Amino acid sequence: MKKGINQWAFPASLSFREILRVARKYGFNGIELCLNEEGEMSLNQPLSKWKEIISFAEANEIEVRSLACGLFWKYNLVSREERVRIRARDIVKKLIEVAQVLGAKSVLVIPGYVNVPWDPQSEIVPYDMAMQRAKEALLELAPLAQEAQVILGVENVWNKFLLSPLEFRDFVDSINNPFVKVHFDTGNVLLCGYPEQWISILKERIATVHVKDFKVAVGTIDGFCLPLEGDVNWPKVMEALKNVGYDDYLIAEFIPPYRYSWETLLANLSSNLDCIMRMV
């Protein structure tokens, strides 16, 4: 397996050149870039910008492994409002386009949410409506992903939707396209299950793995922590990944960076990932 890191672990003020250079400095082989509506990593950057990024990444021997995007919380793929659903689908299409240019293997897709637990103002979508609209969206988007040879990695998140590994497995299978898989997050599972069980059930459907930990006793978004600091059973997780044949990136995701020494965060993440990978 190889070590990757998500862009959100870096201060927002850093340029992509600084991010890639420092990620490589701390031993990460790959990066998960995070696109937004504005700024240097805007969805609307010209093609020349993405070519500049991939050239710099290649020169620094770091792979752009995947793309993520926080906009799916703003634009719910299964929203009650059609204009919001359309915008969410357009974002997925743009992510596919950019990933193809960058040579990224997958893009992270939040399949929509019934509700956002930490936002009391967020809309509430009926579960059955969310299921229907999520399937409709991915059935539309899957052929575009397949044509571009970019995997849509549906992530298990705190969205009050697709709450069990069996349901998640069946949802992915219902799309019936080899370019719709799972972007599995180890820490997101702890409130409703065990990551090693999810891995054993999802099997080859897992395209990408997000690595973070969670303290169950905290029980809120503040419970997320670095790998090895929480309640994830890492020996069992690594055994499960080995048993299902996963031999790709472990991408560390940690938000926000340390307040006073963000490079220490990178050093700790890298060291902890080394320890976890030795458990295989």
PDB file of N, CA, C and O in Angstrom, residues 3 24 51 57 78 84 88 93 103 125 170 237 259 266:
ATOM      1  N   LYS A   3       1.114   5.680   0.801  1.00  0.00           N
ATOM      2  CA  LYS A   3       0.594   6.730   1.671  1.00  0.00           C
ATOM      3  C   LYS A   3       0.117   7.922   0.852  1.00  0.00           C
ATOM      4  O   LYS A   3       0.864   8.451   0.020  1.00  0.00           O
ATOM      5  N   ARG A  24       5.339  15.662  -0.341  1.00  0.00           N
ATOM      6  CA  ARG A  24       6.424  14.746  -0.717  1.00  0.00           C
ATOM      7  C   ARG A  24       7.527  14.752   0.334  1.00  0.00           C
ATOM      8  O   ARG A  24       8.120  13.707   0.643  1.00  0.00           O
ATOM      9  N   LYS A  51      -3.101  21.157 -16.268  1.00  0.00           N
ATOM     10  CA  LYS A  51      -1.886  20.632 -16.880  1.00  0.00           C
ATOM     11  C   LYS A  51      -0.649  21.101 -16.131  1.00  0.00           C
ATOM     12  O   LYS A  51       0.328  20.363 -15.991  1.00  0.00           O
ATOM     13  N   ALA A  57       3.400  17.960 -10.311  1.00  0.00           N
ATOM     14  CA  ALA A  57       3.304  16.730  -9.511  1.00  0.00           C
ATOM     15  C   ALA A  57       4.268  15.673 -10.029  1.00  0.00           C
ATOM     16  O   ALA A  57       4.971  15.020  -9.246  1.00  0.00           O
ATOM     17  N   VAL A  78     -29.455  14.882  -3.603  1.00  0.00           N
ATOM     18  CA  VAL A  78     -30.835  14.381  -3.523  1.00  0.00           C
ATOM     19  C   VAL A  78     -31.780  15.441  -2.949  1.00  0.00           C
ATOM     20  O   VAL A  78     -32.833  15.133  -2.405  1.00  0.00           O
ATOM     21  N   VAL A  84     -30.826  22.604  -7.101  1.00  0.00           N
ATOM     22  CA  VAL A  84     -29.709  22.154  -6.277  1.00  0.00           C
ATOM     23  C   VAL A  84     -29.207  20.803  -6.772  1.00  0.00           C
ATOM     24  O   VAL A  84     -27.991  20.567  -6.865  1.00  0.00           O
ATOM     25  N   ALA A  88     -25.460  19.900  -8.208  1.00  0.00           N
ATOM     26  CA  ALA A  88     -24.646  18.811  -7.654  1.00  0.00           C
ATOM     27  C   ALA A  88     -24.172  17.871  -8.761  1.00  0.00           C
ATOM     28  O   ALA A  88     -23.001  17.450  -8.774  1.00  0.00           O
ATOM     29  N   LYS A  93     -19.825  16.054 -12.742  1.00  0.00           N
ATOM     30  CA  LYS A  93     -19.344  16.037 -14.129  1.00  0.00           C
ATOM     31  C   LYS A  93     -18.025  16.793 -14.264  1.00  0.00           C
ATOM     32  O   LYS A  93     -17.112  16.351 -14.973  1.00  0.00           O
ATOM     33  N   GLY A 103      -5.225  12.640 -14.496  1.00  0.00           N
ATOM     34  CA  GLY A 103      -4.884  11.230 -14.380  1.00  0.00           C
ATOM     35  C   GLY A 103      -5.245  10.645 -13.032  1.00  0.00           C
ATOM     36  O   GLY A 103      -4.689   9.615 -12.622  1.00  0.00           O
ATOM     37  N   VAL A 125     -34.565  15.443   3.927  1.00  0.00           N
ATOM     38  CA  VAL A 125     -35.090  14.749   2.755  1.00  0.00           C
ATOM     39  C   VAL A 125     -35.586  13.378   3.182  1.00  0.00           C
ATOM     40  O   VAL A 125     -34.872  12.662   3.891  1.00  0.00           O
ATOM     41  N   ASP A 170     -25.524  -3.082  -1.554  1.00  0.00           N
ATOM     42  CA  ASP A 170     -26.629  -3.275  -2.484  1.00  0.00           C
ATOM     43  C   ASP A 170     -26.882  -2.020  -3.312  1.00  0.00           C
ATOM     44  O   ASP A 170     -27.278  -2.107  -4.481  1.00  0.00           O
ATOM     45  N   VAL A 237      -8.594  -3.803  10.817  1.00  0.00           N
ATOM     46  CA  VAL A 237      -8.854  -3.082   9.572  1.00  0.00           C
ATOM     47  C   VAL A 237      -7.837  -3.478   8.506  1.00  0.00           C
ATOM     48  O   VAL A 237      -8.195  -3.773   7.356  1.00  0.00           O
ATOM     49  N   ARG A 259      -3.397  23.930  14.933  1.00  0.00           N
ATOM     50  CA  ARG A 259      -3.516  25.393  14.971  1.00  0.00           C
ATOM     51  C   ARG A 259      -2.174  26.102  14.844  1.00  0.00           C
ATOM     52  O   ARG A 259      -2.054  27.126  14.187  1.00  0.00           O
ATOM     53  N   LEU A 266       1.520  16.817   9.591  1.00  0.00           N
ATOM     54  CA  LEU A 266       1.938  15.978   8.468  1.00  0.00           C
ATOM     55  C   LEU A 266       2.941  14.924   8.922  1.00  0.00           C
ATOM     56  O   LEU A 266       2.862  13.759   8.512  1.00  0.00           O
TER      57      LEU A 266
END
